[in-house]
JSON list of C-alpha atoms in Angstrom, two decimals:
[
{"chain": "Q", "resi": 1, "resn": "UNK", "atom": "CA", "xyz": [-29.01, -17.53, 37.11]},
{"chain": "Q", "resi": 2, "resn": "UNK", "atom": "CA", "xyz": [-26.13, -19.69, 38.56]},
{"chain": "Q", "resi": 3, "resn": "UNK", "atom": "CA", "xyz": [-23.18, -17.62, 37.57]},
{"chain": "Q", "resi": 4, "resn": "UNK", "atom": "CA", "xyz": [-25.19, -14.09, 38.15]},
{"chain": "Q", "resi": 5, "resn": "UNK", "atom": "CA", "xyz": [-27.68, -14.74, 40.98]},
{"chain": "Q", "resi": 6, "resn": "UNK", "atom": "CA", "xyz": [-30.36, -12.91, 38.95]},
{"chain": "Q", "resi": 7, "resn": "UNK", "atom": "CA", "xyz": [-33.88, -14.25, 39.59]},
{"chain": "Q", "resi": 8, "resn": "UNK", "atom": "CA", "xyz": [-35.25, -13.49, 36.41]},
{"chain": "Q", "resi": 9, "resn": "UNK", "atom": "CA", "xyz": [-32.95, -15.88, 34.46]},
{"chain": "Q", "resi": 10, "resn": "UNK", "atom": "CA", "xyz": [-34.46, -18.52, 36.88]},
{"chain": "Q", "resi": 11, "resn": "UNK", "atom": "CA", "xyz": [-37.89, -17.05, 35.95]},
{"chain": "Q", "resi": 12, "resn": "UNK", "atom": "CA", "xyz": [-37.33, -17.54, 32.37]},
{"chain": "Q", "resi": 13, "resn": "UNK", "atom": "CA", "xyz": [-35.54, -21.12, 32.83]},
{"chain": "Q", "resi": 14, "resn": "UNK", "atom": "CA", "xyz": [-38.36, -22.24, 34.60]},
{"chain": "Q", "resi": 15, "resn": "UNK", "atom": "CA", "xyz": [-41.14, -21.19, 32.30]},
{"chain": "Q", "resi": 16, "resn": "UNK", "atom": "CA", "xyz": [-39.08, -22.79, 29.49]},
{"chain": "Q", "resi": 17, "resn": "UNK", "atom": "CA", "xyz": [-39.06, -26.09, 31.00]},
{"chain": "Q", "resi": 18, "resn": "UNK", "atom": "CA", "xyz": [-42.69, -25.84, 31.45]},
{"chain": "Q", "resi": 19, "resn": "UNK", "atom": "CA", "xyz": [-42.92, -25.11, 28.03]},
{"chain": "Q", "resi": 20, "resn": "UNK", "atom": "CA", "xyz": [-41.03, -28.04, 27.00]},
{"chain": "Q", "resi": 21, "resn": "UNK", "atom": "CA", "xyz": [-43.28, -30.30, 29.09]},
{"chain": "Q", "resi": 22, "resn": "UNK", "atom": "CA", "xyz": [-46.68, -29.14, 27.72]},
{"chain": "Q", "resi": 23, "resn": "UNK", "atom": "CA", "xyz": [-45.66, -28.37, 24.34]},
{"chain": "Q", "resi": 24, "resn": "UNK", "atom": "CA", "xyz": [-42.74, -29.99, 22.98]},
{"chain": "Q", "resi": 25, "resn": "UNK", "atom": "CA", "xyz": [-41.94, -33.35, 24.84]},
{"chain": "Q", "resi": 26, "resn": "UNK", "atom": "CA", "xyz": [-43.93, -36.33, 23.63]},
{"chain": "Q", "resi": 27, "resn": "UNK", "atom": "CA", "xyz": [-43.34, -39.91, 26.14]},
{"chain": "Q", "resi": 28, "resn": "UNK", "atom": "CA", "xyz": [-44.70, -42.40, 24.32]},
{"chain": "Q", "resi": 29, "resn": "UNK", "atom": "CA", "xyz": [-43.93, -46.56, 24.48]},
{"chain": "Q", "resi": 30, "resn": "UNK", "atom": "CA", "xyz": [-41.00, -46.25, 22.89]},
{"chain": "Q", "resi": 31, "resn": "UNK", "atom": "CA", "xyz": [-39.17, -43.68, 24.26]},
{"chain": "Q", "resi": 32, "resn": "UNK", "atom": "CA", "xyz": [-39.41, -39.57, 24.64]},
{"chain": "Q", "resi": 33, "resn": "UNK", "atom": "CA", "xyz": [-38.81, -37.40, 22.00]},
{"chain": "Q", "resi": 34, "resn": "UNK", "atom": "CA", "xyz": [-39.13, -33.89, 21.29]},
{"chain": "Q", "resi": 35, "resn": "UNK", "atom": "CA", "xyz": [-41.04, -31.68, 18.07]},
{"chain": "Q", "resi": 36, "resn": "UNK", "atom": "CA", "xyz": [-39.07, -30.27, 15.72]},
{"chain": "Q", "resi": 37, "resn": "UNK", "atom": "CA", "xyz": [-41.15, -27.09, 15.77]},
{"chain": "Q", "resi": 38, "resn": "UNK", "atom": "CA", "xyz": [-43.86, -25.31, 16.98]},
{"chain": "Q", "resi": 39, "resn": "UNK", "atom": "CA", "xyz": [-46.15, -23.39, 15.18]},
{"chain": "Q", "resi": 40, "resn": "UNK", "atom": "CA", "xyz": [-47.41, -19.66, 17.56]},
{"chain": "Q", "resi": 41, "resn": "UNK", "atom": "CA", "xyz": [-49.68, -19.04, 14.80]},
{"chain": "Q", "resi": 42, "resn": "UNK", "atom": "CA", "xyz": [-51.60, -22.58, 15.63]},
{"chain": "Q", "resi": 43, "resn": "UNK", "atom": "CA", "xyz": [-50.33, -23.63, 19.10]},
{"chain": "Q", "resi": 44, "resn": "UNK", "atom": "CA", "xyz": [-49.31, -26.73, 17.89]},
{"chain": "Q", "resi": 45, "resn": "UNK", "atom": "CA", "xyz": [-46.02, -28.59, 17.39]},
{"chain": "Q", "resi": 46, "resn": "UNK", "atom": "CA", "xyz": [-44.70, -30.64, 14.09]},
{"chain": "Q", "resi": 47, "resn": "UNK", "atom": "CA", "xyz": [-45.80, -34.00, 13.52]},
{"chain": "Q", "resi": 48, "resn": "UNK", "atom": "CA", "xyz": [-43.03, -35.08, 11.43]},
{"chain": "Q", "resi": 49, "resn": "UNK", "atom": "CA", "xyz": [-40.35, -37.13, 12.47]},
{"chain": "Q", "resi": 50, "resn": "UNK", "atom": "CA", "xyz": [-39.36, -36.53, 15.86]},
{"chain": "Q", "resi": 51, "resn": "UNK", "atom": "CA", "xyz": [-36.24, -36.96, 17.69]},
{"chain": "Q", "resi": 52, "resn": "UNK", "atom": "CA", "xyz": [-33.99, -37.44, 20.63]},
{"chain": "Q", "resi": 53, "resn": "UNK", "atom": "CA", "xyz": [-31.64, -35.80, 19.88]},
{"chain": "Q", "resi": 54, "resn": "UNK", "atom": "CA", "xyz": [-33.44, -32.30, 21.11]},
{"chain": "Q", "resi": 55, "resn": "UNK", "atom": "CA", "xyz": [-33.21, -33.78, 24.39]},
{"chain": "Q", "resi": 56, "resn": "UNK", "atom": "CA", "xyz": [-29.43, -32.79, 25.02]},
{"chain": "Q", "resi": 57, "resn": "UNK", "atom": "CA", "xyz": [-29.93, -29.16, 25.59]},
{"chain": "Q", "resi": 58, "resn": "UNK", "atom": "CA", "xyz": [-33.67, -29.57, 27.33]},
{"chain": "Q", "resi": 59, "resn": "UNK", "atom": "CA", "xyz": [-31.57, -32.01, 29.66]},
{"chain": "Q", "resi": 60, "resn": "UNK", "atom": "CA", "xyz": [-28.46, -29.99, 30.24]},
{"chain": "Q", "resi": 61, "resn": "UNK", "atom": "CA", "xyz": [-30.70, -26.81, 31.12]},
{"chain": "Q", "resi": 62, "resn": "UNK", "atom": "CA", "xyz": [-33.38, -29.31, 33.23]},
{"chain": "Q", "resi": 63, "resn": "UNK", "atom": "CA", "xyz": [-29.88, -30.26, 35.23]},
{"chain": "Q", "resi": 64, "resn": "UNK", "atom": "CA", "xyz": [-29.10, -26.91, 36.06]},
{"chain": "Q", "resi": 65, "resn": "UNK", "atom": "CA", "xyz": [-32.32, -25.50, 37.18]},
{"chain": "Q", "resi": 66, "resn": "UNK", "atom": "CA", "xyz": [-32.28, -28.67, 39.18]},
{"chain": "Q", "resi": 67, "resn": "UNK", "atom": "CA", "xyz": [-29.07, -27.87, 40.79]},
{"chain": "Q", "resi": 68, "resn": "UNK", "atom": "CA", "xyz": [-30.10, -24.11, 41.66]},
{"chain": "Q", "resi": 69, "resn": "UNK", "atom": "CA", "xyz": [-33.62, -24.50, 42.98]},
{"chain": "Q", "resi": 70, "resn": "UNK", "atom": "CA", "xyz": [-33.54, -28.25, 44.02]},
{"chain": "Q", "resi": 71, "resn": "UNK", "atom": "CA", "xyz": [-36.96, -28.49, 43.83]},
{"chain": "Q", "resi": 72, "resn": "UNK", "atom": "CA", "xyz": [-38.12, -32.38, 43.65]},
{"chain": "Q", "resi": 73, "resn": "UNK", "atom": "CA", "xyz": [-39.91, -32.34, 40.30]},
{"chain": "Q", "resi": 74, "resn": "UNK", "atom": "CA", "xyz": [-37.32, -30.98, 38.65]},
{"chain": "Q", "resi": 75, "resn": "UNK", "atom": "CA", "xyz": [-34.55, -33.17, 40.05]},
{"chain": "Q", "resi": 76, "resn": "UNK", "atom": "CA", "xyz": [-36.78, -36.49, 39.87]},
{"chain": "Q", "resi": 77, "resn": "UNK", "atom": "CA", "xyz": [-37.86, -35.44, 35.52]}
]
C-alpha cells in the first residue's frame, strides 16, 4: 500500500491487524504474546506455549499501517 498506493493492500493490512487483535494476541500480567496457530475448522487458537517472538512481524506491519493511515489506535497499540 505504501510503495503502490493501492487501497486494497491497506484493506487487507487492516483486517489482518484486526485479526491479530481478536484472535491471536493474548496481554496477560506478564507480558503479550501471540498463538502459534489457529485452527478455521474450530475458530480457536493453540494453547501451547506461546511466544514473543511472533510479535516482530505483527509489529513491523502494525508500524507501517500506522505510518500510512495515521489513525490514533493504530499508532498508540
Amino acid at each position: 500500500a505504501d510503495l503502490t498506493g493501492n487501497r486494497t493492500y491497506l484493506t487487507v493490512s487492516e483486517q489482518s491487524i484486526e485479526f491479530m487483535q481478536t484472535h491471536m494476541l493474548n496481554v496477560s500480567n506478564s507480558g503479550v504474546f501471540t498463538a502459534n496457530r489457529f485452527n478455521i475448522s474450530t475458530c480457536t487458537t493453540s494453547t501451547d506455549r506461546p511466544v514473543t517472538w511472533n510479535l516482530g512481524p505483527f509489529i513491523e506491519g502494525l508500524s507501517i499501517v500506522a505510518n500510512i493511515t495515521q489513525k490514533k489506535t493504530y499508532v498508540q497499540m
